[in-house]
Short mmCIF file of C-alpha atoms and ligand atoms in Angstrom, two decimals:
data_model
loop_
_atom_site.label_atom_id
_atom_site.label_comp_id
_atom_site.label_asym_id
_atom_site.label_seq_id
_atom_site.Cartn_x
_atom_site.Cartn_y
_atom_site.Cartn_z
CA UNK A 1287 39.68 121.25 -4.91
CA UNK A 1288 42.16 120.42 -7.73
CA UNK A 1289 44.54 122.91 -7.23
CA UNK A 1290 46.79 124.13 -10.36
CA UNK A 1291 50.09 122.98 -8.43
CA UNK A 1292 48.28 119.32 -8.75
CA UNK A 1293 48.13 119.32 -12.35
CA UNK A 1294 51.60 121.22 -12.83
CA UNK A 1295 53.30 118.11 -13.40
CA UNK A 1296 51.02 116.71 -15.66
CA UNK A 1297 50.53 116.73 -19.67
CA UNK A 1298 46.60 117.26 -20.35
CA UNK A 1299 47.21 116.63 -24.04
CA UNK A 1300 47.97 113.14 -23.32
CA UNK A 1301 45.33 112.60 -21.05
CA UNK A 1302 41.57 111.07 -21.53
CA UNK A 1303 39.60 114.09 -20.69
CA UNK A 1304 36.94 112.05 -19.26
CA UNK A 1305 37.01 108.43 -17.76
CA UNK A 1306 33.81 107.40 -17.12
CA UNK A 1307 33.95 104.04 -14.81
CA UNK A 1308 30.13 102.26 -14.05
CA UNK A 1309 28.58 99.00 -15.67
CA UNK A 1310 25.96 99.80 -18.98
CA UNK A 1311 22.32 97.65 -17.72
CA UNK A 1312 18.98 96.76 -18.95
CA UNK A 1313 16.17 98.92 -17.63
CA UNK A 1314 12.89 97.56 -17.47
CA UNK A 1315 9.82 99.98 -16.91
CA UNK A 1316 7.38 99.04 -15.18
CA UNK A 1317 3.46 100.17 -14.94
CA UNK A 1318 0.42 98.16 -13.05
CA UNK A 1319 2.84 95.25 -13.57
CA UNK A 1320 3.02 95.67 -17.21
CA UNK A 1321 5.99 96.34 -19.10
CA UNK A 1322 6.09 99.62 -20.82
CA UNK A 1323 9.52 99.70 -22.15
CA UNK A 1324 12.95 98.10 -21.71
CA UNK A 1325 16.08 100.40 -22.61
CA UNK A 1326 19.93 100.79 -22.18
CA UNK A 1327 20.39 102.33 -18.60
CA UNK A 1328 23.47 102.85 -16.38
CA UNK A 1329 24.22 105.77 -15.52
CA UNK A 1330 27.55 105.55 -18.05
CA UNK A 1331 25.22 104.93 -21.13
CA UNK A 1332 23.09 108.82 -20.06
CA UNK A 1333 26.58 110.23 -18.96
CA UNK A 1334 28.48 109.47 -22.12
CA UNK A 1335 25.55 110.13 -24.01
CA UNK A 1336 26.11 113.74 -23.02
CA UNK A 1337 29.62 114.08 -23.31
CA UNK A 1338 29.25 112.61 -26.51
CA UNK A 1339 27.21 115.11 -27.22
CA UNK A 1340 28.99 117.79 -26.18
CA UNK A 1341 32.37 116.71 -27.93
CA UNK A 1342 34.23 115.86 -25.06
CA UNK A 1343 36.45 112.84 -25.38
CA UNK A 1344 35.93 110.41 -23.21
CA UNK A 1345 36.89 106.79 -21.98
CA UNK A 1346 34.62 104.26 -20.61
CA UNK A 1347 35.13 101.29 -18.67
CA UNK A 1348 31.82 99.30 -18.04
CA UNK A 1349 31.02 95.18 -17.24
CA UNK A 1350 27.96 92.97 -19.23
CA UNK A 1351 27.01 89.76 -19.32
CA UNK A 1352 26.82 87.82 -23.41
CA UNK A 1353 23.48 88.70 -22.80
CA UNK A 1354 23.81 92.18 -23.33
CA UNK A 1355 21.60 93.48 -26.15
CA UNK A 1356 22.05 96.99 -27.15
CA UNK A 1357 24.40 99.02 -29.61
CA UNK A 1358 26.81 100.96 -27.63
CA UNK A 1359 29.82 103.55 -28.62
CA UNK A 1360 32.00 102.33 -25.52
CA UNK A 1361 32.30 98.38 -25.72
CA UNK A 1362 32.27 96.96 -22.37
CA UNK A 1363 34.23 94.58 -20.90
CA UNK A 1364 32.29 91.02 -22.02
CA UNK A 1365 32.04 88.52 -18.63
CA UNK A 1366 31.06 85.01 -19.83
CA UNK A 1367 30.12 83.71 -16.48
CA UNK A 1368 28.19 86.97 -15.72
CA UNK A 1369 24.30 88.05 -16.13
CA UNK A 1370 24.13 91.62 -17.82
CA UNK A 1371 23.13 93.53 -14.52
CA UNK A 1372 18.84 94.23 -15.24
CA UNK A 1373 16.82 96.86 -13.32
CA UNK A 1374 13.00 96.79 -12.93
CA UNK A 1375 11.47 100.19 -12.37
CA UNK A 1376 8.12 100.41 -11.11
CA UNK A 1377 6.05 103.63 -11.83
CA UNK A 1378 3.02 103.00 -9.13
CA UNK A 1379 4.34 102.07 -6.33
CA UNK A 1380 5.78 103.47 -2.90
CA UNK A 1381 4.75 107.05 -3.86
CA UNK A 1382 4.45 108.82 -0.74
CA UNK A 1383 1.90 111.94 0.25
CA UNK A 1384 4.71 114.49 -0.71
CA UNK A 1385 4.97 113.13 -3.60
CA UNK A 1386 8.87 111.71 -2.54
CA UNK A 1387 10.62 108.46 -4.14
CA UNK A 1388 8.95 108.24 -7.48
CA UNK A 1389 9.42 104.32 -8.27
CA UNK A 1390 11.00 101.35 -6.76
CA UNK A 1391 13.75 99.85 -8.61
CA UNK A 1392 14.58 96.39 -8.27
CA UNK A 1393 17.46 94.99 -9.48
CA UNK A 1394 16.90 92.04 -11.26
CA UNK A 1395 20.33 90.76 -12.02
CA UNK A 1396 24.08 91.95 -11.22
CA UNK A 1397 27.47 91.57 -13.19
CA UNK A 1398 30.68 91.69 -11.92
CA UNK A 1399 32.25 94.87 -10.24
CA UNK A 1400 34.58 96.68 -12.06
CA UNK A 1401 38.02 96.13 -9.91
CA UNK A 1402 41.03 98.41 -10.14
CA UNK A 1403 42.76 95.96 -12.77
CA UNK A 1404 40.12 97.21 -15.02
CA UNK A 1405 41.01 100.37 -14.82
CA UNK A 1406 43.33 102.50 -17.60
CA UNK A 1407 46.63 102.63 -16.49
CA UNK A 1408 47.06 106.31 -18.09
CA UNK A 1409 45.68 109.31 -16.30
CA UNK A 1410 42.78 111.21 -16.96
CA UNK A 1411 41.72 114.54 -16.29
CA UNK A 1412 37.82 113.97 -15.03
CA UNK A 1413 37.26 110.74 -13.68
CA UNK A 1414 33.45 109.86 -13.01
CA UNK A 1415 32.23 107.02 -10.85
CA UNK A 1416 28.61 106.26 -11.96
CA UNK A 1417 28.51 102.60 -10.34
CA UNK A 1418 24.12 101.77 -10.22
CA UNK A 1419 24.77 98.14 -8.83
CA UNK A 1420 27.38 97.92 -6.56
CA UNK A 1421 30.02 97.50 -9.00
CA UNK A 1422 32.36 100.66 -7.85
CA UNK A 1423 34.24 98.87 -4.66
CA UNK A 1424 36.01 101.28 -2.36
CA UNK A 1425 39.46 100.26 -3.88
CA UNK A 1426 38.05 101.14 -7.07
CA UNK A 1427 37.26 104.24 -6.12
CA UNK A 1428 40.57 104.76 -4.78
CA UNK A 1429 42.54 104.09 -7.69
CA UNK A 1430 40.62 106.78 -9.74
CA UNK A 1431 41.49 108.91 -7.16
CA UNK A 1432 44.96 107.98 -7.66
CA UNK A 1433 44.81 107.98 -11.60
CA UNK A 1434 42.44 111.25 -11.80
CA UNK A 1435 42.92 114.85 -11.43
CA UNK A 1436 39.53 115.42 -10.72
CA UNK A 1437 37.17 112.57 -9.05
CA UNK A 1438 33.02 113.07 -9.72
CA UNK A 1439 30.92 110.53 -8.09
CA UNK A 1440 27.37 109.85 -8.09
CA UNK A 1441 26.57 108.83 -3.90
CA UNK A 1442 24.15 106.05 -5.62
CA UNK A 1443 27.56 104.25 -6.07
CA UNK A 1444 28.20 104.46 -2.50
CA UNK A 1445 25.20 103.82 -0.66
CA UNK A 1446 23.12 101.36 -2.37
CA UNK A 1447 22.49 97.57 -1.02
CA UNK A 1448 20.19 95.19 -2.64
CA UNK A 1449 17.45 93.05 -0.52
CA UNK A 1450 19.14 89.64 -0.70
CA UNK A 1451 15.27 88.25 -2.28
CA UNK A 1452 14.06 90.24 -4.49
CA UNK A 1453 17.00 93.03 -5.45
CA UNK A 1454 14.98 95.80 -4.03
CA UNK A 1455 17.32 99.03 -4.02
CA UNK A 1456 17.45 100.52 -0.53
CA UNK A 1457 19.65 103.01 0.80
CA UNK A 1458 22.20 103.09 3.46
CA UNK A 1459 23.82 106.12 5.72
CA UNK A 1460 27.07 107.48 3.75
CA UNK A 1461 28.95 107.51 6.47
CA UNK A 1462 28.61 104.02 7.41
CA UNK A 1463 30.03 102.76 4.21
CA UNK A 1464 33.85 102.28 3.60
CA UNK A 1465 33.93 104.94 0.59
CA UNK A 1466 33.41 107.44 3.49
CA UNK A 1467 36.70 108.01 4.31
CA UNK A 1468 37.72 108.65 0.91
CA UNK A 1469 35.77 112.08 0.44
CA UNK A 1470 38.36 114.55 1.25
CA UNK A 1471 39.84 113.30 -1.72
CA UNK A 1472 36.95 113.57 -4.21
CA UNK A 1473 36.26 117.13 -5.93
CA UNK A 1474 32.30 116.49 -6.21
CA UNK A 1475 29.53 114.72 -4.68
CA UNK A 1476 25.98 114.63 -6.66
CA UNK A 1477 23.18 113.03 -5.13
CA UNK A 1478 19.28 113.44 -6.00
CA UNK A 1479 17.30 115.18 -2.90
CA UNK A 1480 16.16 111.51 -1.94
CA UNK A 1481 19.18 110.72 -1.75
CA UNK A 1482 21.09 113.44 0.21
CA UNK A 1483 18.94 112.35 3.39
CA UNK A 1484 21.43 109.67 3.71
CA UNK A 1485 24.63 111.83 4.09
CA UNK A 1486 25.11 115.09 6.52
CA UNK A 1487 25.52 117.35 3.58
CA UNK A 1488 26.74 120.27 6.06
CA UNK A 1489 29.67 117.60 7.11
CA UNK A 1490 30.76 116.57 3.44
CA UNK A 1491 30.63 120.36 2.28
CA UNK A 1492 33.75 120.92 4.06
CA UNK A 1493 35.26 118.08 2.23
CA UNK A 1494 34.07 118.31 -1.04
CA UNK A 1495 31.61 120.10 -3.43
CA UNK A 1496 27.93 118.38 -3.14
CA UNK A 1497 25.85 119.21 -5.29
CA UNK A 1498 21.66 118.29 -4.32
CA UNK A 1499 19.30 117.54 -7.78
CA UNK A 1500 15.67 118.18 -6.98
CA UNK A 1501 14.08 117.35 -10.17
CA UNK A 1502 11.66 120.26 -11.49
CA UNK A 1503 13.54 122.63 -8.97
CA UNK A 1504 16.72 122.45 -10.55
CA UNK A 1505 19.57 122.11 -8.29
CA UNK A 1506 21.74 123.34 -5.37
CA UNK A 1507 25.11 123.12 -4.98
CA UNK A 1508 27.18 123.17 -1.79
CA UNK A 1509 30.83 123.79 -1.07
CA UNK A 1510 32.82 124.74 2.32
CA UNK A 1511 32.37 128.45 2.21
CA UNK A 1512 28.80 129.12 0.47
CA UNK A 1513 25.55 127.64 -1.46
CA UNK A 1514 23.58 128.30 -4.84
CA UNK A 1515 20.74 127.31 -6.23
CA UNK A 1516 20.93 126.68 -9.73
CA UNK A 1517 17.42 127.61 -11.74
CA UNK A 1518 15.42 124.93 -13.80
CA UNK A 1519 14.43 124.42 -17.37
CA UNK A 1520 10.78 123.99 -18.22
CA UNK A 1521 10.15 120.24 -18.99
CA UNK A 1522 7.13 117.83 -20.13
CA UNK A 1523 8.32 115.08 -18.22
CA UNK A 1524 7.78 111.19 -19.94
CA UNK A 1525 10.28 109.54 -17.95
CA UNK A 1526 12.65 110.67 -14.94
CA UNK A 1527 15.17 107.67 -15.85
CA UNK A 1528 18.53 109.06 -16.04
CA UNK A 1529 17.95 112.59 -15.18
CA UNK A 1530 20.37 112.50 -12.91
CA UNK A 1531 22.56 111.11 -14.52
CA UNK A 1532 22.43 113.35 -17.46
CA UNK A 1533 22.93 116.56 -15.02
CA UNK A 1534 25.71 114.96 -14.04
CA UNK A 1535 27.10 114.34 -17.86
CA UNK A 1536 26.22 117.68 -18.86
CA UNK A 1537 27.26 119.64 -15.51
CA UNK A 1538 31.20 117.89 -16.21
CA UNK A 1539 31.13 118.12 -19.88
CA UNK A 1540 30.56 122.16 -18.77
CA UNK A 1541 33.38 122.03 -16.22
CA UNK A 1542 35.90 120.41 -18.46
CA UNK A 1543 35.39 123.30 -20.78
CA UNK A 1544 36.40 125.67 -18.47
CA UNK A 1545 32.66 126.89 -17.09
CA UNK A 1546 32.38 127.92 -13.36
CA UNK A 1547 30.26 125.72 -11.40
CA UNK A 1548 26.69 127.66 -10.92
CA UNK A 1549 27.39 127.89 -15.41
CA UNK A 1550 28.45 124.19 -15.65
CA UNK A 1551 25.53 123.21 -13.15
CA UNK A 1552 22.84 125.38 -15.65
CA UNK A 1553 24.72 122.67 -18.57
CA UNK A 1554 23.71 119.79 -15.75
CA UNK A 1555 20.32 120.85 -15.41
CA UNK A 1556 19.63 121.34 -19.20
CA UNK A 1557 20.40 117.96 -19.59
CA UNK A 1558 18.39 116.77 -17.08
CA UNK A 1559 15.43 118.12 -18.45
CA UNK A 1560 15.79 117.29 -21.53
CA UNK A 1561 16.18 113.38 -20.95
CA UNK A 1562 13.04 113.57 -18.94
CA UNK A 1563 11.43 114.45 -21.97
CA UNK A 1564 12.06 110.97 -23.68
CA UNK A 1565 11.22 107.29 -22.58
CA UNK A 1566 15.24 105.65 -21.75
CA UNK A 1567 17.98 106.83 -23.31
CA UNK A 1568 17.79 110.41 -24.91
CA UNK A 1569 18.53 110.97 -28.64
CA UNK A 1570 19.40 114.78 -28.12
CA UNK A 1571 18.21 116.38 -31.61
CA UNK A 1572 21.77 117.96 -33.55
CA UNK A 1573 20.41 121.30 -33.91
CA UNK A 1574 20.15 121.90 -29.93
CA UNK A 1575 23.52 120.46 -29.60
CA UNK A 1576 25.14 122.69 -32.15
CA UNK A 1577 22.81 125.68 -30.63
CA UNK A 1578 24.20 124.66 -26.74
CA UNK A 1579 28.02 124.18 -27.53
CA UNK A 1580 28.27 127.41 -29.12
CA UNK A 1581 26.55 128.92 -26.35
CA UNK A 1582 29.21 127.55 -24.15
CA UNK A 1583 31.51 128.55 -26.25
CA UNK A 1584 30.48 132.05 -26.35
CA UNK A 1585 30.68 131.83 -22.82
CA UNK A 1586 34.30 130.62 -22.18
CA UNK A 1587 35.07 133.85 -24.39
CA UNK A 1588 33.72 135.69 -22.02
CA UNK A 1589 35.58 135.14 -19.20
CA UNK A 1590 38.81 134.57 -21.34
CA UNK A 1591 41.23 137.05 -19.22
CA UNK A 1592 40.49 135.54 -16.13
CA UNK A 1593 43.21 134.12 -14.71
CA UNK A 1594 42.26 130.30 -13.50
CA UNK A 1595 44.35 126.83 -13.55
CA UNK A 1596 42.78 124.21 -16.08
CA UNK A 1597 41.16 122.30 -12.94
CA UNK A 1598 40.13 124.43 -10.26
CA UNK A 1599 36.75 124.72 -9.46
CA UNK A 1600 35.08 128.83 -9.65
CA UNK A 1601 32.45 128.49 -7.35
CA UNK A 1602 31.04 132.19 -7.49
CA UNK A 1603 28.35 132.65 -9.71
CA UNK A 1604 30.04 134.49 -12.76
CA UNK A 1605 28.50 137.79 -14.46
CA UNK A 1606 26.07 136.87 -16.97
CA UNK A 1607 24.81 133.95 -15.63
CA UNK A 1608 21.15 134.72 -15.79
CA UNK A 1609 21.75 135.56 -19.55
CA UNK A 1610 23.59 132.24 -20.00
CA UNK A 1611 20.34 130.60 -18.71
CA UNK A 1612 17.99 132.42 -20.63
CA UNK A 1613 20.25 131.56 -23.98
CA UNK A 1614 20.22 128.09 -22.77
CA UNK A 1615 16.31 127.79 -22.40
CA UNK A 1616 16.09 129.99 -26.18
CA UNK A 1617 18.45 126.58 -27.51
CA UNK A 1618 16.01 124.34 -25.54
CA UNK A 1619 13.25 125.68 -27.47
CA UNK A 1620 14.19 124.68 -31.20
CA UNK A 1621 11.63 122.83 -32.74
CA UNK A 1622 13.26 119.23 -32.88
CA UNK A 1623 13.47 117.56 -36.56
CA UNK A 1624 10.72 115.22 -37.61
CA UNK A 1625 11.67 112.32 -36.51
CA UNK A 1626 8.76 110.33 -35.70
CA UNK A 1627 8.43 107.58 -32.57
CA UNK A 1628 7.54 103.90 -33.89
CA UNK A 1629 6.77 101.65 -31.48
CA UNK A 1630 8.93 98.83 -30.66
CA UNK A 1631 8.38 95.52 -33.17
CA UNK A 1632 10.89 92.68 -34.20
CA UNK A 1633 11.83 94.07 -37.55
CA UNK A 1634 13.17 97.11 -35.95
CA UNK A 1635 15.01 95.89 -33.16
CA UNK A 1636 18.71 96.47 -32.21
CA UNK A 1637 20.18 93.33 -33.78
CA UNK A 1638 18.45 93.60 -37.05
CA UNK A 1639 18.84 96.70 -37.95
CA UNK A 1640 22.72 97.66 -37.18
CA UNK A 1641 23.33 98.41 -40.92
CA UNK A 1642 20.19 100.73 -41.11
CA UNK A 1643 20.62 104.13 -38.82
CA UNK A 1644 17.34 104.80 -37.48
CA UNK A 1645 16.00 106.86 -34.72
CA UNK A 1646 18.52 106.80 -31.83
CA UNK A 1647 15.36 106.00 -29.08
CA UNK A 1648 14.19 103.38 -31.27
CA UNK A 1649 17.08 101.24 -31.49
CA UNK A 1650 18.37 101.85 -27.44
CA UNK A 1651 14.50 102.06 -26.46
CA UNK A 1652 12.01 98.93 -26.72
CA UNK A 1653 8.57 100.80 -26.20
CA UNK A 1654 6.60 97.87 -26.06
CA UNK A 1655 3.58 99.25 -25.79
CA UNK A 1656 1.28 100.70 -28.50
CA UNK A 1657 -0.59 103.07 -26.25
CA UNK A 1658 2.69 104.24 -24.33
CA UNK A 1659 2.17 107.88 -25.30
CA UNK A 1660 -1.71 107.77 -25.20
CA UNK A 1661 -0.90 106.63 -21.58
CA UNK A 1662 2.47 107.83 -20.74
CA UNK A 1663 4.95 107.16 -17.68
CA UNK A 1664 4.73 110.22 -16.84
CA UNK A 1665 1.70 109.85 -15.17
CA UNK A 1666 4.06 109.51 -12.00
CA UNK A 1667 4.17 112.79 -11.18
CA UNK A 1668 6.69 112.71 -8.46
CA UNK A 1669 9.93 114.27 -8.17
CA UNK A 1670 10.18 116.05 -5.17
N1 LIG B 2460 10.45 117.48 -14.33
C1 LIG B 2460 11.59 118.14 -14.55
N2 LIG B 2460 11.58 119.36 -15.11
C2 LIG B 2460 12.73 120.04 -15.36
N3 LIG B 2460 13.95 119.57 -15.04
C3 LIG B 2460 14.04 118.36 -14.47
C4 LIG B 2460 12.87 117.58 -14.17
N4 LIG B 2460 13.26 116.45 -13.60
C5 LIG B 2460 14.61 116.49 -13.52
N5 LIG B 2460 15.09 117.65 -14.04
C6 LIG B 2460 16.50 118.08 -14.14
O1 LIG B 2460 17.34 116.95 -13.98
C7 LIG B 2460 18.11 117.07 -12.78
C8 LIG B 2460 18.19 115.71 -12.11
O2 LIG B 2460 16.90 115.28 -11.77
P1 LIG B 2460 16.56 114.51 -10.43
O3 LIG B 2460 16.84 115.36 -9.26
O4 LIG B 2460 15.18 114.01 -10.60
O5 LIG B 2460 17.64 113.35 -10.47
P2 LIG B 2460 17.56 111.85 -10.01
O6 LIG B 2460 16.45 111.66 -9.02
O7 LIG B 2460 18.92 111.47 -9.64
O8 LIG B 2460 17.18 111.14 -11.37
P3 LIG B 2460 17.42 109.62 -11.77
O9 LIG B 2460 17.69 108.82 -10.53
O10 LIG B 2460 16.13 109.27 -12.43
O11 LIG B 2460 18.57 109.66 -12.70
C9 LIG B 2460 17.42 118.11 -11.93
O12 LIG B 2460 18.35 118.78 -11.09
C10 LIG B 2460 16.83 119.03 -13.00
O13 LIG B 2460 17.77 119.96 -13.43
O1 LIG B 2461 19.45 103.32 -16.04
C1 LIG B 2461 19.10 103.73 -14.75
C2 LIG B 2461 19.76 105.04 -14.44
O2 LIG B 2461 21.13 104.95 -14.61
C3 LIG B 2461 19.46 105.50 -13.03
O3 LIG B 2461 20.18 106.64 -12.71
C4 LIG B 2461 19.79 104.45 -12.01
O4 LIG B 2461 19.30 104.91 -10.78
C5 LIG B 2461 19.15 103.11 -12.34
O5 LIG B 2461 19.59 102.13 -11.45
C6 LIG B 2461 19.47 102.67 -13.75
O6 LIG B 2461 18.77 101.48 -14.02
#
């Protein structure tokens, strides 16, 4: 836990709030070997989508190839003698009878990894290390630690390796990889329930703060002394891309503004639901974002005389918080404007349109075909 004598010496007004460190990518998505749509991923382009959204300054520091192709707010780092790094999802295949591991991503290409040299030398409050192709190496990770009051990583950072012929993301033990040793020194752990199988979560509790994302269920979080489970919003899922990723933008967006974890953890899971809504990248309509940040505002008043440094984590599950939910869901519900889908053609593609604002999912989101909400991806029923 960050403790208040940690940041003591520091100067938060002179400090990046948020420093989010993983390499943007192409997603591809994948049906019966067709392609349904190609989009921004990584999980920095869903994370900083959130923040964004939710005000929070933050910093990003990200790798592409020349080949990279979509409009972003954070411009990466450009690597001439690098590929973009490209993921294939596919939607049909190794579902299993419970319903577990709801595609197969395969990653298609892989740009450089993003080295301690790339890293700000000034010091940031919330540093967040979102890697989703192997770019986070351990020294990377260490340096944040250094440079950060407050580390958040996602374990698919850690404990992905790629089949050496066809890129086929499989998973390896935590504790066999060299970022093991650096989890005493992390503040929080997220991993998706698939995912958690490959760690001994009642081993890393007493380290740091895990916290377990079960898609529809919502999420659980678990810390040295005690667990939660953190209730769901309702969703009509499209696409699970990103969800996690998006719990984890919203869930530090909420801690950085002073929620308690099981609140901050409702913001995660708001998030969450709401990018499974949309096909790639979420455009989050401005009315819900308004609604939600003053929610969270009204919330911080609340607990206003309690007496708690900038960066330590309140794991108890604060008065109200069933009410916080509720208000939450009520923002959820707004009717979003009218902005209508168009499918995907050249005259409304990324490059071509820069001048011309349009629909945020149109220009990060290539829906390439017609019939993609006749027959959506969410067909793949499937998180656990
Ligand atoms: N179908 C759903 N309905 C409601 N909420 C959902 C749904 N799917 C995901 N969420 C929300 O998003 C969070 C993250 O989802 P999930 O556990 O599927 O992450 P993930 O598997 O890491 O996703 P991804 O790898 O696609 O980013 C969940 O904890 C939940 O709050
Ligand atoms: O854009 C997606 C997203 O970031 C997912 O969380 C990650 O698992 C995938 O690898 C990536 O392609």
């Amino acid at each position: 836990m960050v403790t208040s004598t940690a940041a003591a010496h520091k100067t938060p007004q002179q400090q990046t709030r948020v420093l989010i460190v993983g390499n943007y990518c192409h997603d591809v998505l994948m049906q019966k070997d067709t392609v349904k749509a190609e989009s921004l991923g990584g999980a920095a382009s869903f994370i900083s989508n959130v923040v964004n959204g939710m005000s929070v300054s933050c910093n990003l520091v990200s790798k592409v190839g020349e080949d990279f192709k979509y409009p972003v707010d954070f411009t990466p780092i450009v690597i001439p003698t690098s590929k973009t790094t490209v993921f294939h999802a596919y939607f049909d295949l190794g579902i299993d009878g419970n319903g577990h591991q709801d595609r197969v991503l395969k990653r298609v290409s892989a740009c450089d990894p993003i080295r301690p040299s790339d890293l700000p030398d000034a010091r940031s409050n919330f540093g967040m290390a979102v890697g989703v192709g192997g770019e986070i190496l351990p020294e990377t990770l260490e340096r944040m630690i250094e440079t950060c009051d407050a580390v958040f990583v996602d374990i698919q950072a850690l404990i992905r390796v790629f089949d050496s012929a066809d890129g086929t993301v499989k998973l390896v033990k935590l504790e066999d990889t060299e970022f093991y040793s650096l989890l005493p020194r992390i503040e929080v752990l997220k991993a998706s329930s698939e995912e958690a199988v490959f760690m001994d979560v009642e081993e890393v509790r007493k380290w740091c703060c895990v916290v377990v994302t079960n898609g529809k269920e919502g999420c659980k979080v678990f810390w040295k002394d005690g667990e939660l489970g953190i209730p769901p919003f309702l969703a009509n899922q499209k696409d699970p891309t990103g969800a996690g990723d998006s719990f984890l933008g919203g869930f530090v967006a909420g801690l950085v503004q002073g929620l308690a974890v099981p609140d901050a953890a409702l913001l995660g899971n708001l998030f969450g639901s709401l990018t499974v809504e949309q096909i790639g990248l979420p455009k989050f309509d401005s009315r819900l974002l308004q609604r939600v940040k003053d929610e969270v505002q009204r919330r911080k008043m609340q607990f206003l005389h309690c007496e708690r440094s900038e960066y330590e984590l309140e794991f108890l599950k604060p008065d109200g918080h069933e009410q916080f939910h509720a208000s939450l869901g009520a923002a959820k519900s707004i009717p979003p404007f009218s902005i209508q889908a168009r499918p995907w053609t050249p005259s409304n593609s990324p490059k071509e349109t820069e001048q011309t604002p349009i629909p945020h999912y149109t220009a990060q989101a290539k829906l390439l075909a017609n019939s993609v909400y006749e027959e959506p991806i969410q067909t793949v029923e499937g998180k656990p």
